[in-house]
Tab-separated table of C-alpha atoms in Angstrom:
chain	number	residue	atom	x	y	z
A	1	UNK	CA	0.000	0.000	0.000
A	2	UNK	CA	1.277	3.560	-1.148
A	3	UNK	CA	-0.177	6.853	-0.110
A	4	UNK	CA	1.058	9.916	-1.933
A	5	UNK	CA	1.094	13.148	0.667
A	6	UNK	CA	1.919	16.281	-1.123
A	7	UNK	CA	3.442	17.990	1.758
A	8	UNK	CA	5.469	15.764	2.517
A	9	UNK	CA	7.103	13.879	-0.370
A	10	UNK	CA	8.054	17.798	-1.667
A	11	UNK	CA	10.240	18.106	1.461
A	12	UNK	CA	13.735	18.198	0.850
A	13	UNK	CA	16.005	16.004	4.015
A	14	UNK	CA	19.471	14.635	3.660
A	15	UNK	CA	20.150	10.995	3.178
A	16	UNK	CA	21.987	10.479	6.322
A	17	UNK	CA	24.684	8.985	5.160
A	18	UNK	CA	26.191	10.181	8.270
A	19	UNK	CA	25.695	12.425	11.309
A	20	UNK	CA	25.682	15.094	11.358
A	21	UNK	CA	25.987	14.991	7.661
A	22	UNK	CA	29.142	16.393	5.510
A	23	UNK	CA	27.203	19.613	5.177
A	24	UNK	CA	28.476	20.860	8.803
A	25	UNK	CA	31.935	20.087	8.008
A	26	UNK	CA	34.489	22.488	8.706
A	27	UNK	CA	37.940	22.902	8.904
A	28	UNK	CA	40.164	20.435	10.832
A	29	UNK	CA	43.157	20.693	10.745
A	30	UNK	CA	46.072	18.380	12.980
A	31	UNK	CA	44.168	15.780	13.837
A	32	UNK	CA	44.482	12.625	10.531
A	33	UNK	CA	47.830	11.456	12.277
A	34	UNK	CA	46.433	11.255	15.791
A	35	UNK	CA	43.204	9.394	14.523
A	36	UNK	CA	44.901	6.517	12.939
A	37	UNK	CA	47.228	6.325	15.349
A	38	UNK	CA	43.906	5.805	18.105
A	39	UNK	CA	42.880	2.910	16.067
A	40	UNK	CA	43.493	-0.329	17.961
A	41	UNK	CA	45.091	-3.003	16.227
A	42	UNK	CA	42.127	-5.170	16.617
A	43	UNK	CA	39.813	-2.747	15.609
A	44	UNK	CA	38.411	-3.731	12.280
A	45	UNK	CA	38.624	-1.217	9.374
A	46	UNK	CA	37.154	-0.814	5.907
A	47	UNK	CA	39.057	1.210	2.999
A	48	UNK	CA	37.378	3.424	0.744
A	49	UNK	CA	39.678	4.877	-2.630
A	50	UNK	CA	37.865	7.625	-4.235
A	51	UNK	CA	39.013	7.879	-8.101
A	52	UNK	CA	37.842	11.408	-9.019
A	53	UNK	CA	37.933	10.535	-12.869
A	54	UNK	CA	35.778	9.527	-15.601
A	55	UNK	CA	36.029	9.392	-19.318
A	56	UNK	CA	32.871	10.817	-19.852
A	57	UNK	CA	30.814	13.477	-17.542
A	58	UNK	CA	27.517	12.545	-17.191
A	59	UNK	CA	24.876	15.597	-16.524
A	60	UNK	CA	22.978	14.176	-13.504
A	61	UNK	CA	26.085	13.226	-11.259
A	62	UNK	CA	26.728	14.812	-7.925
A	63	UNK	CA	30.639	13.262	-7.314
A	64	UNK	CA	33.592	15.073	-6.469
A	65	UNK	CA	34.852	13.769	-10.495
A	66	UNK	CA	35.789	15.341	-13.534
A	67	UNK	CA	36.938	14.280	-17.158
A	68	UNK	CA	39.871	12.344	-17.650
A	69	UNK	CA	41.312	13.561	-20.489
A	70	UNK	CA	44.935	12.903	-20.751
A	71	UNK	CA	46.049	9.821	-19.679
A	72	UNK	CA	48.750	11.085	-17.431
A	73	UNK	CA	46.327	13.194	-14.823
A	74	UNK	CA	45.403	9.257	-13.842
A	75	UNK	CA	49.356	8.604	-13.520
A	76	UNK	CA	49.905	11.424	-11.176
A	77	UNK	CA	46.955	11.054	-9.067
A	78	UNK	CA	47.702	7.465	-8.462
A	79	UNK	CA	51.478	8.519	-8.069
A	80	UNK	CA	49.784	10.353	-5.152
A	81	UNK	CA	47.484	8.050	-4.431
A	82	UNK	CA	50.116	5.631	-3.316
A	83	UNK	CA	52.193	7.855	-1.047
A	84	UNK	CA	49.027	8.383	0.778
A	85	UNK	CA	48.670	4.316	1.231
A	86	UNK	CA	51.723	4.285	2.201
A	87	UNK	CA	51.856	7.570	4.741
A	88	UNK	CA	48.523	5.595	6.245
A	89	UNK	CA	49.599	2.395	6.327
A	90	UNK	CA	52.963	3.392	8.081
A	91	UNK	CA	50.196	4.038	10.887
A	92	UNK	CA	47.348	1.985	10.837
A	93	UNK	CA	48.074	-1.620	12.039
A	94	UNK	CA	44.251	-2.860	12.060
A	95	UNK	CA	42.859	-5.329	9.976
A	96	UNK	CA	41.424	-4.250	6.873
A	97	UNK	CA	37.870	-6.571	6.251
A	98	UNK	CA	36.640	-4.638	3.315
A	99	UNK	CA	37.603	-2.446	0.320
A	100	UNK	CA	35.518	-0.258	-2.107
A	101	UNK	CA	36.610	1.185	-4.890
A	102	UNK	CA	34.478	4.856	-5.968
A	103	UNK	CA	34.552	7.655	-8.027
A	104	UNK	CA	34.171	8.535	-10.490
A	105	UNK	CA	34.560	5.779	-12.153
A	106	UNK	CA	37.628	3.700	-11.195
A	107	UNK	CA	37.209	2.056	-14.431
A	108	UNK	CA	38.569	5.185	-16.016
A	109	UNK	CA	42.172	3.503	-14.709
A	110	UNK	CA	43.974	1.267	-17.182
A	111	UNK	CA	43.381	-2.225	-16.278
A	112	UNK	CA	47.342	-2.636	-15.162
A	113	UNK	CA	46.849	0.322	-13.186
A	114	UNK	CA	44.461	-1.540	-10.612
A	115	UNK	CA	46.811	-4.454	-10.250
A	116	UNK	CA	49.486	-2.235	-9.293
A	117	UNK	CA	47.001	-0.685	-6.444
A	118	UNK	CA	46.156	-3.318	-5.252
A	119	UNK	CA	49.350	-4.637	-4.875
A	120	UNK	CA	50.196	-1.569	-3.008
A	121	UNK	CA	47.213	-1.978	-0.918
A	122	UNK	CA	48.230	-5.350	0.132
A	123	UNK	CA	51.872	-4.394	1.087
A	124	UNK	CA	50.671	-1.333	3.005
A	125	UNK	CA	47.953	-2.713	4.913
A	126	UNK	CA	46.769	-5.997	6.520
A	127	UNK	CA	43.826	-7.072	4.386
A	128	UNK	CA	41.656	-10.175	5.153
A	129	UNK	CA	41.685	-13.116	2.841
A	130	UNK	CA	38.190	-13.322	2.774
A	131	UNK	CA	37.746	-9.167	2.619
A	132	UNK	CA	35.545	-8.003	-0.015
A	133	UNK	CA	36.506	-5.938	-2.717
A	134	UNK	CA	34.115	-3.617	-4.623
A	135	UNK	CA	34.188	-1.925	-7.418
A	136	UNK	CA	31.577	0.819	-8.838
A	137	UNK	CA	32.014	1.066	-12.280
A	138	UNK	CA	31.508	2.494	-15.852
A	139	UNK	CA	29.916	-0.296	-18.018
A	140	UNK	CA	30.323	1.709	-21.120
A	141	UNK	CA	34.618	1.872	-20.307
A	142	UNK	CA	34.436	-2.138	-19.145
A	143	UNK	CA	36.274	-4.595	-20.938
A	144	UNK	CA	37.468	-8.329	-20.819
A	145	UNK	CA	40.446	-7.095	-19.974
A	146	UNK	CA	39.635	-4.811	-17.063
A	147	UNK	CA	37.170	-7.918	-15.570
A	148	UNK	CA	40.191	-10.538	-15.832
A	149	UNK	CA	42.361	-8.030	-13.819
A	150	UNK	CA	39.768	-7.023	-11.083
A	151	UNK	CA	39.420	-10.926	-10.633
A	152	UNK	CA	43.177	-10.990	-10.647
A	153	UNK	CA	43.213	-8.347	-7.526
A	154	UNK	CA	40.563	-10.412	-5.724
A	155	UNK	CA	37.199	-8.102	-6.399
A	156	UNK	CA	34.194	-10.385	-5.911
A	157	UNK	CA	31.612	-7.314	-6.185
A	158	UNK	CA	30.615	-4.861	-9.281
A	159	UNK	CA	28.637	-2.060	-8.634
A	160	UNK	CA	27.450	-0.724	-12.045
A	161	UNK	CA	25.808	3.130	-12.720
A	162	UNK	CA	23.075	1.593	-15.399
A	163	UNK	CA	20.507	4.436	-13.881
A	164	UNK	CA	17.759	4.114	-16.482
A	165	UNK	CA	17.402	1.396	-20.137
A	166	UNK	CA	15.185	3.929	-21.689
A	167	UNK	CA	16.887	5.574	-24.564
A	168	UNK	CA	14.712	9.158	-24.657
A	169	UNK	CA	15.629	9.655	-20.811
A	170	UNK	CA	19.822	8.256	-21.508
A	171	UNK	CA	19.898	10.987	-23.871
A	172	UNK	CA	18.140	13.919	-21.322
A	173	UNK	CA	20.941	12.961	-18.713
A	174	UNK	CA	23.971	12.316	-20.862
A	175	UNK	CA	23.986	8.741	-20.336
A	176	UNK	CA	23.989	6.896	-23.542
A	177	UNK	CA	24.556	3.440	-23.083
A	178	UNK	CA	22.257	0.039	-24.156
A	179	UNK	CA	21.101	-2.554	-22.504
A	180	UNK	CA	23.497	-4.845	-24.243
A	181	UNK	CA	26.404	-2.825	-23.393
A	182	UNK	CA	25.834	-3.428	-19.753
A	183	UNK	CA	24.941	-7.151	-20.041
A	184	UNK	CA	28.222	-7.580	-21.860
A	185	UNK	CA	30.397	-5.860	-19.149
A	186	UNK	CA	28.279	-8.480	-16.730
A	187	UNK	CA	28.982	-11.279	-18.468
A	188	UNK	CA	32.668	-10.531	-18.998
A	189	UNK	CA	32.880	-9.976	-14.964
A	190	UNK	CA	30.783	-12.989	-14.550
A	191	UNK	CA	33.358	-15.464	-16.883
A	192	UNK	CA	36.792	-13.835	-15.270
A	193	UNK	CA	35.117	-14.974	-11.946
A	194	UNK	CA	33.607	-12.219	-10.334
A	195	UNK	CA	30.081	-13.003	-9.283
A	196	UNK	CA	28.264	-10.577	-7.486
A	197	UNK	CA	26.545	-7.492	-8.794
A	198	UNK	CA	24.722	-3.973	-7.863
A	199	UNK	CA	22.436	-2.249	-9.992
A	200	UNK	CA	22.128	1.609	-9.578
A	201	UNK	CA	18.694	2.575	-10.989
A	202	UNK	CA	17.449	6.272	-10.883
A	203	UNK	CA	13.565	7.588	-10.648
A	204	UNK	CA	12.504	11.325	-10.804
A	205	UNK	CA	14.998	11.735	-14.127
A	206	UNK	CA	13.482	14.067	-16.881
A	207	UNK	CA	10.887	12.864	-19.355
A	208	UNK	CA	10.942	9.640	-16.911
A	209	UNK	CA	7.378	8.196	-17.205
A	210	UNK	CA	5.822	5.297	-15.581
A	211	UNK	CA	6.349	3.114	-18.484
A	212	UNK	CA	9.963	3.900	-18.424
A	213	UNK	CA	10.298	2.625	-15.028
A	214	UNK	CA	8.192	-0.621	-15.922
A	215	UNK	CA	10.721	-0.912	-18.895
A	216	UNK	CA	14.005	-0.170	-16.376
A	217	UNK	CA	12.633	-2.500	-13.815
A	218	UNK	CA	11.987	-5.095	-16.373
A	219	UNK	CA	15.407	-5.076	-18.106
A	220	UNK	CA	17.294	-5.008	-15.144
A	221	UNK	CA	15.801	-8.653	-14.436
A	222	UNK	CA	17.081	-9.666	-16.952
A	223	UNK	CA	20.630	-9.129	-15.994
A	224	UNK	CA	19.892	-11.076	-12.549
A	225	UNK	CA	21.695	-8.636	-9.928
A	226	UNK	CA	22.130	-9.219	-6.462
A	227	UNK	CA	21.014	-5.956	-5.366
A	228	UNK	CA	19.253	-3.202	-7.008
A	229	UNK	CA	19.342	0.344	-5.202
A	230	UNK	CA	16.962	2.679	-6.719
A	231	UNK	CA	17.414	6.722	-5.989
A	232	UNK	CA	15.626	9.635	-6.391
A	233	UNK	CA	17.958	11.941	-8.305
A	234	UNK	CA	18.550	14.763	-6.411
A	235	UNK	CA	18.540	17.986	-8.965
A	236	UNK	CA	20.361	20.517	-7.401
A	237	UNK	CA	22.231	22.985	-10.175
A	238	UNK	CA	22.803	25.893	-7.929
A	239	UNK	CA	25.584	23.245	-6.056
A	240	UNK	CA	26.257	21.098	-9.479
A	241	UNK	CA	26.566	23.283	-12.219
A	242	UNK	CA	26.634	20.153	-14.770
A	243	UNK	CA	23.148	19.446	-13.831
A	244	UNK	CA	22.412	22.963	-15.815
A	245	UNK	CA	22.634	21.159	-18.645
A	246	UNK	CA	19.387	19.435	-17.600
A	247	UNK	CA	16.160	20.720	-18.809
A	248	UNK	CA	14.144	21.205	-15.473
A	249	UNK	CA	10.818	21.994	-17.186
A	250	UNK	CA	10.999	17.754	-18.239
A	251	UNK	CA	11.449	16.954	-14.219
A	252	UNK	CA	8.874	14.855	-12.863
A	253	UNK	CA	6.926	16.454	-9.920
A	254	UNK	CA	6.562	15.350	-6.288
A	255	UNK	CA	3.683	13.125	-7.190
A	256	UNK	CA	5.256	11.143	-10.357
A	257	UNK	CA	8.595	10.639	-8.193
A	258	UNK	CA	6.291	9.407	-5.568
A	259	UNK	CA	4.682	6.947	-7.894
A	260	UNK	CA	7.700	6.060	-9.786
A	261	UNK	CA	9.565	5.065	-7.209
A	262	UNK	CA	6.252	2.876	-5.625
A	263	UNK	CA	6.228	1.522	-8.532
A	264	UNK	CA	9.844	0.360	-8.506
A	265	UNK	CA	9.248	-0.866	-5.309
A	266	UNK	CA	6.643	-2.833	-6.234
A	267	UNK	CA	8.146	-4.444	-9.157
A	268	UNK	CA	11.244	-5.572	-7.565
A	269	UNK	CA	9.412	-6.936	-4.381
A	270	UNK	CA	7.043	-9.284	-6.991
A	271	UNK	CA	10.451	-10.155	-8.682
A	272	UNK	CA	11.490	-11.856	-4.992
A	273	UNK	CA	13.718	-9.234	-3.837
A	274	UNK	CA	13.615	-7.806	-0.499
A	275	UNK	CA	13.278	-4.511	0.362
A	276	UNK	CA	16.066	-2.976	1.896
A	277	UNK	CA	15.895	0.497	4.053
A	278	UNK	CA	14.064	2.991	1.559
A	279	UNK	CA	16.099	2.434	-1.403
A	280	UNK	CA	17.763	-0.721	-1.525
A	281	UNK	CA	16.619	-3.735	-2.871
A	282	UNK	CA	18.321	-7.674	-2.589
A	283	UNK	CA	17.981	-10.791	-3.095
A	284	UNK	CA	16.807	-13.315	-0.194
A	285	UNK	CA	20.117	-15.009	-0.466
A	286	UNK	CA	22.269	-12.095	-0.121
A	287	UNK	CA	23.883	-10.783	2.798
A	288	UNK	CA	22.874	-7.069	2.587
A	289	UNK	CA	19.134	-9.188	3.078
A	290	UNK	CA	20.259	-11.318	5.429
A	291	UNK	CA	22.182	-8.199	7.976
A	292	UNK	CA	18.334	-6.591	7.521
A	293	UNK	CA	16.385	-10.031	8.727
A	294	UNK	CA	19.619	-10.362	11.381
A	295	UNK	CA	19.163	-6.699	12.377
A	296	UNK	CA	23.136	-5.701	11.698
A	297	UNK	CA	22.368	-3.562	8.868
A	298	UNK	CA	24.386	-0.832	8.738
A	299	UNK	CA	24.363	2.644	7.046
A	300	UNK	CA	27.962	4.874	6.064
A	301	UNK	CA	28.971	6.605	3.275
A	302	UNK	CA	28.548	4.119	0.778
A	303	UNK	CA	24.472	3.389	1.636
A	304	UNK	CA	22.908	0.510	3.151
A	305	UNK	CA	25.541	-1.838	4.277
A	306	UNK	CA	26.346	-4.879	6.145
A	307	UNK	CA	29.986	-4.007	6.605
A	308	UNK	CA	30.320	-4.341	10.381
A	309	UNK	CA	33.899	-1.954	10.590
A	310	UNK	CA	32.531	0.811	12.797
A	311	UNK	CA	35.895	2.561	11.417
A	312	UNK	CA	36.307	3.940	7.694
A	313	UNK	CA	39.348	4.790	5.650
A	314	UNK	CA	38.776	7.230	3.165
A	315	UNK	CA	41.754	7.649	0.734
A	316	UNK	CA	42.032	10.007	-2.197
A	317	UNK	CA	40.963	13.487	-2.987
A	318	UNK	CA	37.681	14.115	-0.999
A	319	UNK	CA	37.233	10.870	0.583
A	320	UNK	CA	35.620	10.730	4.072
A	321	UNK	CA	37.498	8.642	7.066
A	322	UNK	CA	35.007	7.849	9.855
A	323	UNK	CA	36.762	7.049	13.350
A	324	UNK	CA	35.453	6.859	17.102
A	325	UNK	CA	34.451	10.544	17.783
A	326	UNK	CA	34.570	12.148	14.478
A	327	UNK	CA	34.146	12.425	10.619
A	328	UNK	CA	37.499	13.825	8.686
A	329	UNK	CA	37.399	14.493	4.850
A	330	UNK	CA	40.156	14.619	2.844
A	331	UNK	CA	41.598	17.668	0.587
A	332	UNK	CA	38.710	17.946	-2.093
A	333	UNK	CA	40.854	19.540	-5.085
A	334	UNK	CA	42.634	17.256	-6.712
A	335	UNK	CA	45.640	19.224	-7.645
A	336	UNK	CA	46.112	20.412	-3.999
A	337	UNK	CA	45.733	16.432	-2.693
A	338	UNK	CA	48.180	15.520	-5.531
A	339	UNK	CA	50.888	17.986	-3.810
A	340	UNK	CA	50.062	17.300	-0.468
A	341	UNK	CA	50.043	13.212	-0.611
A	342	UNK	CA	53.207	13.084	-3.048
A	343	UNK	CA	55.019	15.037	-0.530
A	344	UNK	CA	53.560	12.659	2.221
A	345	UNK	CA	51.618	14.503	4.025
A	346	UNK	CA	48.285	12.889	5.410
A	347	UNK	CA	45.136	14.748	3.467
A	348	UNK	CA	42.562	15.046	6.121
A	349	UNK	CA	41.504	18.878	6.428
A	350	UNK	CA	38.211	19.182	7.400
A	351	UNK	CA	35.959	17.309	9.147
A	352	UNK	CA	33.488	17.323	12.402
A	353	UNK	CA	33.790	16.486	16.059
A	354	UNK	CA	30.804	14.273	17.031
A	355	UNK	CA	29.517	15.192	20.942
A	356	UNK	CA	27.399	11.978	22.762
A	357	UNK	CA	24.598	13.817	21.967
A	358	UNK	CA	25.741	13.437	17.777
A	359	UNK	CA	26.404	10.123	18.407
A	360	UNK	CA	23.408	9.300	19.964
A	361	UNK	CA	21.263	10.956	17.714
A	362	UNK	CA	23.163	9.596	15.006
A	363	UNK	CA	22.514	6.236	16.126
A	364	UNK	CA	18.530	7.018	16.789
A	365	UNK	CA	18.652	7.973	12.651
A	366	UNK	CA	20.387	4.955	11.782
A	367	UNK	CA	18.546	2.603	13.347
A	368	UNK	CA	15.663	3.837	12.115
A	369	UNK	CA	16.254	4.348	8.587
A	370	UNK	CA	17.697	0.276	9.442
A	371	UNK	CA	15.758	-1.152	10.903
A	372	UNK	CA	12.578	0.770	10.510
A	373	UNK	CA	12.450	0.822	14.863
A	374	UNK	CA	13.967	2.546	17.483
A	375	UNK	CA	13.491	2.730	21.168
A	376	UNK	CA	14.695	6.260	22.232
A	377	UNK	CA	15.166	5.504	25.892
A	378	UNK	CA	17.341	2.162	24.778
A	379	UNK	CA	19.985	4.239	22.357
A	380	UNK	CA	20.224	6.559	24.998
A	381	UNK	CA	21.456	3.883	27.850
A	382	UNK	CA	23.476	2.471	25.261
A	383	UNK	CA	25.308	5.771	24.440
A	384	UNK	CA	25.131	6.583	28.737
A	385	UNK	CA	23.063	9.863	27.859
A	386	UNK	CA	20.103	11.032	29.238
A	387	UNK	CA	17.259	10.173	27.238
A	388	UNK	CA	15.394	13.706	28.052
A	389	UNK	CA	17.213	15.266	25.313
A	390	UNK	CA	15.644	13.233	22.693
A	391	UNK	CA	12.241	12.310	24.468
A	392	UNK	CA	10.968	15.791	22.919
A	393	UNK	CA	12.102	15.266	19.775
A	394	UNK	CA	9.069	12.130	19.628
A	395	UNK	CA	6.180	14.666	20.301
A	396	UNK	CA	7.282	15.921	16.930
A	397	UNK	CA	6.249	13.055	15.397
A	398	UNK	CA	2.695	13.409	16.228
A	399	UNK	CA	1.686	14.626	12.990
A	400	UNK	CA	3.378	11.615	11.428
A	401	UNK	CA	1.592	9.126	13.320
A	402	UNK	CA	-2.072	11.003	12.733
A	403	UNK	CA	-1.224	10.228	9.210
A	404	UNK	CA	-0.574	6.690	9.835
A	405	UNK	CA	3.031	6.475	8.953
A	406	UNK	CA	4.261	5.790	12.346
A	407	UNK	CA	3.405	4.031	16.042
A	408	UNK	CA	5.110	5.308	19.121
A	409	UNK	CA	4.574	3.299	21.937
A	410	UNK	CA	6.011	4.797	25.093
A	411	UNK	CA	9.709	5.567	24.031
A	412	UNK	CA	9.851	3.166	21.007
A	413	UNK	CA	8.694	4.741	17.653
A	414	UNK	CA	8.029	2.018	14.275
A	415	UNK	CA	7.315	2.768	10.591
A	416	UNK	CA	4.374	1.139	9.157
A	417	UNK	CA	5.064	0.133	6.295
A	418	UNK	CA	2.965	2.918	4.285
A	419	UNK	CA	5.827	5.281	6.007
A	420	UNK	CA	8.250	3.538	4.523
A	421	UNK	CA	8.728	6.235	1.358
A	422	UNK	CA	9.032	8.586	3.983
A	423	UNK	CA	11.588	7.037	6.556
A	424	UNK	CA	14.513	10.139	5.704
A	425	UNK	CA	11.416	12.191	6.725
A	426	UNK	CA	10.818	10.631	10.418
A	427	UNK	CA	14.040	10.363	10.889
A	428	UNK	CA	14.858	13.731	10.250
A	429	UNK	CA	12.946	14.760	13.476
A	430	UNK	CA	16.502	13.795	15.958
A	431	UNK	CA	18.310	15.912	13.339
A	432	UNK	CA	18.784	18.966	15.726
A	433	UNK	CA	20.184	21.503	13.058
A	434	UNK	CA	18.289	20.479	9.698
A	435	UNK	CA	16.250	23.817	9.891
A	436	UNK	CA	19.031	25.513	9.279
A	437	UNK	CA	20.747	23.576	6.191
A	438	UNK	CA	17.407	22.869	4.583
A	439	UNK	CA	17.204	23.597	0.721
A	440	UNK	CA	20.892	21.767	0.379
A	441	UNK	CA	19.197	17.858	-0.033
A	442	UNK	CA	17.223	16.068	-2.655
A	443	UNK	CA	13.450	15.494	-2.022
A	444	UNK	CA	12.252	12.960	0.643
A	445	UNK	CA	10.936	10.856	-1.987
């Protein structure tokens, strides 16, 4: 059951990839060699390696990446690249249980280019055996070639940007790319020996009908994924200027966002997928389905996760490190983190300190947007806060529950499933200081 509330599904409310979220970053300076010193060696860690490169620029995208052009821009960034693997790893001595490869498009490095970072990974830092390795990647730059040497490194995981298979909407976004194209690049992974696969969809793109989605949803079967995350495209062109190019007279409204993404949801569920947070979508088998049923799902930087590491490694220009206390970001430009990392310094300039109270509240969001539950009073204990601070903060959701989208029952507040398009929404109500950075998000649905 869907039910479309104007009001609301207009709203605009971060994806809380974190909190607070990389909006209230600010300068912070001194502190990258001190955090990875405070990890303890049997902490475990995942890696994040932002590639800020792609061949092509697609109009839509909101990463920190620009065009490749000539080859050597990739040689020098992984030049610095390295020294920064090997300025962290000097430090960190945890164990590294997972790796994910963004961008960009990390596909936009030659295919003997990723062998030699991985090997560099692997001398730098103690990775798992059985550590995943994921890749997000270009399908339109993927060859035989590239597959065979991502098996080679050890990546077991593909993450491919296929957005939307309807040709009219491709074109509207800069995307052109055909269904075969993609089920090629999948079955070149799949033969090398890589066998397990995301699909990033897209709703709310211009000229985007109903029937588009059907088609989307449809082809995308077809390919057999493992998971399927479908997102709302945030159009925001006073921040991106790229998304100018987009014609924002062809946008879908509130409403047809709100239906096209029910739809998706729909579609996938009938297909035997479950339904993952507000976006995500896997298979029964899987173990992004299996951390939901187990209730260890997990939300970072990279989405709905069931990466356990508590502790994140961002490295390359802009990537975000999360450690116990705080969020630090690395230098953003890429010729300044070129500079700074090939004269081994350790990139990390600005960032936030996290009080209890953020981490508390933090937790209350992520829970929620997990697990769809959250008892206020129990988060609180667990974080050794008082739970008055917060206890407010339910009264606000009132006009939620009126509308049928939540229960509260005495400190514990659930989202019925028709609230489930609108979880960022409820969640938003512990986020103390989203009046004031409103405006700077995509819609809640």
């Amino acid at each position: 059951m869907h039910r479309y509330f104007p009001d609301l599904a207009a709203r605009t409310v971060p994806r809380y990839t974190s909190y607070p979220t990389a909006a209230a970053f600010a300068p912070l300076p001194d502190v990258h060699g001190a955090a990875l010193a405070s990890v303890a060696v049997e902490t475990p860690v995942s890696l994040y390696l932002h590639i800020p490169y792609c061949h092509e620029i697609c109009w839509y995208c909101g990463c920190n990446t620009g065009a490749l052009g000539r080859p050597e821009r990739m040689d020098s960034y992984l030049a610095a690249l390295e020294q920064e693997i090997a300025r962290v790893g000097r430090t960190l001595r945890a164990p590294v249980g997972s790796l994910h490869f963004g961008g960009g498009s990390p596909n936009a490095m030659a295919p003997s280019a990723f062998l030699a970072l991985s090997a560099t990974l692997r001398r730098h830092f103690a990775i798992a055996d059985d550590a995943e390795w994921a890749v997000e990647i270009d399908p339109r730059h993927f060859s035989e070639e590239t597959a065979q040497s991502y098996a080679a490194a050890g990546v077991s995981r593909l993450s491919i940007g296929a957005q939307t298979f309807s040709p009219h909407v491709q074109a509207k976004i800069g995307r052109l790319q055909p269904w075969r194209q993609i089920a090629q690049a999948m079955a070149d992974a799949r033969r090398a020996g890589i066998t397990r696969f995301n699909l990033d969809l897209m709703y709310g793109l211009p000229d985007q009908t109903l029937d588009d989605i059907a088609a989307t949803i449809a082809a995308a079967l077809l390919l057999a994924p493992d998971r399927v995350a479908m997102f709302g495209y945030a159009h925001m062109p006073q921040l991106l200027p790229r998304q100018r190019r987009i014609d924002d007279s062809l946008l879908p409204d509130a409403e047809a966002r709100f239906w096209q993404s029910a739809l998706a949801h729909d579609l996938l569920v009938e297909a035997g997928f479950e339904s993952i947070g507000f976006d995500h979508f896997a298979r029964p088998e899987d173990t992004l389905a299996r951390a939901a049923h187990e209730g260890t799902l997990r939300r970072n930087f990279q989405g709905f996760t069931d990466d356990r590491a508590t502790t994140l490694i961002g490295l390359g220009a802009s990537a975000i490190s999360q450690f116990d206390g705080f969020f630090l970001q690395n230098e953003k430009h890429v010729g300044s983190y070129r500079v700074g990392a090939t004269n081994g310094l350790l990139m990390g300039t600005r960032g936030l300190l996290r009080t209890p109270e953020d981490r508390m509240r933090g937790a209350l969001i992520e829970r929620l947007l997990c697990t769809g539950r959250v008892d206020v009073a129990e988060v609180a204990t667990e974080h050794r806060q008082s739970s008055h601070a917060v206890i407010g903060d339910i009264d606000r959701l009132l006009a939620f529950a009126d509308l049928g989208l939540v229960e509260r029952r005495g400190t514990a507040v659930t989202i019925n499933p028709v609230g489930r398009p609108y979880a960022r929404l409820i969640a938003s109500v512990f986020d103390t200081a989203l009046q004031a950075r409103e405006g700077r998000f995509s819609k809640a649905v």
